[in-house]
Each structure stands twice: as structure tokens, then as C-alpha cells.
Coordinates of C-alpha atoms in Angstrom, one line a residue:
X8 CA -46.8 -50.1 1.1
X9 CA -48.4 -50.8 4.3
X10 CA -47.9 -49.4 7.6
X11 CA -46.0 -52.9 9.3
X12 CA -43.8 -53.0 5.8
X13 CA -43.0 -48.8 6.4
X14 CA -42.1 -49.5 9.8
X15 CA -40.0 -52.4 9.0
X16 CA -36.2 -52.6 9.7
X17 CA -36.8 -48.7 11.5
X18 CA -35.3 -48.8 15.1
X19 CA -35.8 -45.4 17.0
X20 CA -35.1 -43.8 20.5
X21 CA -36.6 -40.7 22.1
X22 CA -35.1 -38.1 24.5
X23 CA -37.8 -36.7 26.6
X24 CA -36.7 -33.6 28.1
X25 CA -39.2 -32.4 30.7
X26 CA -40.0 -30.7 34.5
X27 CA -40.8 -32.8 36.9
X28 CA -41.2 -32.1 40.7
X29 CA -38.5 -33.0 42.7
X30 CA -40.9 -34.4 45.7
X31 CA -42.3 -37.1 42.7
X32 CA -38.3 -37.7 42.3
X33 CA -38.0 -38.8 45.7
X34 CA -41.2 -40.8 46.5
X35 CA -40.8 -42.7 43.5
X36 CA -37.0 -43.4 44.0
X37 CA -36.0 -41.4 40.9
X38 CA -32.5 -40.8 41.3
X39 CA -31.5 -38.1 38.3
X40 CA -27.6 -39.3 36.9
X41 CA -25.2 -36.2 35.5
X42 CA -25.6 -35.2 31.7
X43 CA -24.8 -38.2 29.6
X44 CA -24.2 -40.5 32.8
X45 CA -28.0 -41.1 33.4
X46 CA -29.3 -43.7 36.2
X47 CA -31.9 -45.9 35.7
X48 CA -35.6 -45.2 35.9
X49 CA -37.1 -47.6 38.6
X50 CA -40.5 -48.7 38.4
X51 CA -43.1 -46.1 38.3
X52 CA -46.7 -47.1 39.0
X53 CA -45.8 -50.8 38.9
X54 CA -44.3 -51.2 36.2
X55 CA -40.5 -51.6 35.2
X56 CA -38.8 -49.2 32.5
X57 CA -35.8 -51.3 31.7
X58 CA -33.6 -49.4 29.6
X59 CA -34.9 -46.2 30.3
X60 CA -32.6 -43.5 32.5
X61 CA -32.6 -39.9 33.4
X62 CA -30.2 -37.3 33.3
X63 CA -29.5 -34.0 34.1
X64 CA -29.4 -31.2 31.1
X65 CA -28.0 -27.5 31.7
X66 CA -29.9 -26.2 28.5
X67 CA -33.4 -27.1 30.7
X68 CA -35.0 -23.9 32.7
X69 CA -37.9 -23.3 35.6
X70 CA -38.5 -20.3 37.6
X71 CA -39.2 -23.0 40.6
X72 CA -36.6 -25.1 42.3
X73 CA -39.1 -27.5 43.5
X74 CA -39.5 -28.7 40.1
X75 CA -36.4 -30.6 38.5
X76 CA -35.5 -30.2 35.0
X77 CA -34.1 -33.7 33.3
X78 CA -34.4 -36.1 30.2
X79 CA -35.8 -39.2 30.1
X80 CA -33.3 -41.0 27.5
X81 CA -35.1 -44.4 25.8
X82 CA -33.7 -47.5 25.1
X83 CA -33.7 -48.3 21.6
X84 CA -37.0 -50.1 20.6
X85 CA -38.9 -51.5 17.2
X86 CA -42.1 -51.3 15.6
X87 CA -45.7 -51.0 17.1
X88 CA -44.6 -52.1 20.2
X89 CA -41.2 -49.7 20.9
X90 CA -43.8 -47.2 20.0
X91 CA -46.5 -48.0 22.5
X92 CA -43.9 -48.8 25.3
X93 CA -42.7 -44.5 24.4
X94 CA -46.9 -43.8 24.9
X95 CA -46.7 -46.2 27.9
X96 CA -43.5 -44.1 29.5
X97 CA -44.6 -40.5 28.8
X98 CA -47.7 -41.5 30.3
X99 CA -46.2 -42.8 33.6
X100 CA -44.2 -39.6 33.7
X101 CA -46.8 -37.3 33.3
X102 CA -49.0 -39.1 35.7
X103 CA -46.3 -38.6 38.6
X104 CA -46.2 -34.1 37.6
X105 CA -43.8 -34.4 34.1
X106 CA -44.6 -31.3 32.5
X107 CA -43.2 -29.3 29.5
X108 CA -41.8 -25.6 29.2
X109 CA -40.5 -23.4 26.0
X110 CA -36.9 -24.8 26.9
X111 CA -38.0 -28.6 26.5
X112 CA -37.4 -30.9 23.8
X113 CA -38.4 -33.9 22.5
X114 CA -35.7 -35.6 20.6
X115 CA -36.3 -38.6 18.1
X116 CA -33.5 -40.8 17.3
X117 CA -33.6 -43.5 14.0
X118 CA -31.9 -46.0 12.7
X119 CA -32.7 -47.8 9.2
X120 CA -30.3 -50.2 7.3
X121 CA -31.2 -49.2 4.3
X122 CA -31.7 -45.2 5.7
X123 CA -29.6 -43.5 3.3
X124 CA -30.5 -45.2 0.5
X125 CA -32.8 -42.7 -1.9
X126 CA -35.9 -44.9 -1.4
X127 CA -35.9 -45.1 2.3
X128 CA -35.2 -41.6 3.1
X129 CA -38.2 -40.4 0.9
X130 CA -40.5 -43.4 3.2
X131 CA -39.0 -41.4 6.3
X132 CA -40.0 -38.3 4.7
X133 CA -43.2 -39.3 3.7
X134 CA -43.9 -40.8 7.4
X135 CA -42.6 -38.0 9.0
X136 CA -44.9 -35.6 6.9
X137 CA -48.1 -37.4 7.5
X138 CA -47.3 -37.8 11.9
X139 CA -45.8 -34.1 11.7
X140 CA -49.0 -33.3 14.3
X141 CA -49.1 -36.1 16.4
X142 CA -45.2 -35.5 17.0
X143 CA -45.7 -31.9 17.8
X144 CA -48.5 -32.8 20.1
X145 CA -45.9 -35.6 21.9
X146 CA -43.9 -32.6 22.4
X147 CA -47.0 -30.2 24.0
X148 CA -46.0 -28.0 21.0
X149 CA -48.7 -25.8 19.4
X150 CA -49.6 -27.1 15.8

């Protein structure tokens, strides 16, 4: 099977949960909604993030209070492109002070037809196994 055909049908979002400092908030017009009432992310270097919004979450924890501690939720997205539009945001994030702590999370959300049937879930498996690294690194987690 090849990669297009694994990826076929799959529709995913991600939940970036993340410190970010609260100065970067307000120069770049990030306005941070309550948990599960997120705003909208506004353009960050340039570029729009329709879709995208941030939320606070309770369960997120930094010794500084100039550094906020939200999640980034994703709209959901498709193939190649959904996934380099995910590399494209966590790079605009990071490049405005996002940074990860032991009480962050990365959280992967998916969405298959055919995902309960036996053949499908052992692709997910299967694709899941051979990213596992890559997906730990996403999340800043040691391998």
C-alpha cells in the first residue's frame, strides 16, 4: 500500500497544549478563550490560521506567570497538506516563545470511515508504529 493510499479517507486534528509568554500573547493579538470556548488564532507572522483557536486548560503548570499556559486546538484537516499546515502552525508558535513542560500534551484526534473496521485499525496501528518517534519528538518528548 502506498503512503497517499494509507493516508486516504484519514481526517485528523491535534491539540497542542503549550507555554507561551503572555507579552507574545499581546503583541501578536492572541486573545486566549475559556476551556472549551477557544477564540481564534489571528495571523501570526503573516500568515492566517483559519480554524485554529486557543483555549485556556487548568491541568497546564509554570512556575512563571509571565508565561501563559493554553492549547492550540486544530481544525480538522486531510492528507499531506492538513499535515504540513500542523508543521506550518507549531512552527509559527514556537517562533513567537511556545515552549513545552512535563504537564503539556500533544493530543491527536482521527477520524476514518472505515476506522473500526479490522483492516483499517491494523493500517493505524501499523502507521502509528512506524511515526511513534517523530510523534514523540512533535511533543518535545524524550524517545
Amino acid at each position: 500500500m502506498t503512503g497517499s493510499a494509507t493516508l486516504k479517507g484519514i481526517k485528523f486534528s491535534v491539540e497542542v497544549e503549550c507555554g507561551i509568554p503572555r507579552a507574545a500573547l499581546d503583541a501578536n493579538g492572541i486573545r486566549v478563550g475559556g476551556y472549551h470556548n477557544g477564540r481564534q488564532v489571528p495571523a501570526i507572522n503573516g500568515r492566517e490560521w483559519t480554524g485554529w483557536t486557543v483555549e485556556s486548560d487548568s491541568s497546564l503548570h509554570s512556575g512563571a506567570y509571565s508565561r501563559a499556559m493554553v492549547e492550540f486546538v486544530g481544525p480538522v484537516l486531510q492528507g499531506a497538506e492538513g499535515m504540513q499546515e500542523v508543521a506550518d502552525f507549531l512552527a509559527a508558535i514556537r517562533s513567537i516563545g511556545a515552549r513545552v513542560n512535563n504537564s503539556c500534551g500533544l493530543h491527536i484526534n482521527i477520524s476514518h470511515p472505515d476506522l473500526f473496521k479490522v483492516a483499517a485499525l491494523r493500517r493505524l496501528i501499523r502507521l502509528t508504529a512506524r511515526h511513534e518517534q517523530a510523534l514523540w519528538a512533535i511533543n518535545g518528548s524524550p524517545s
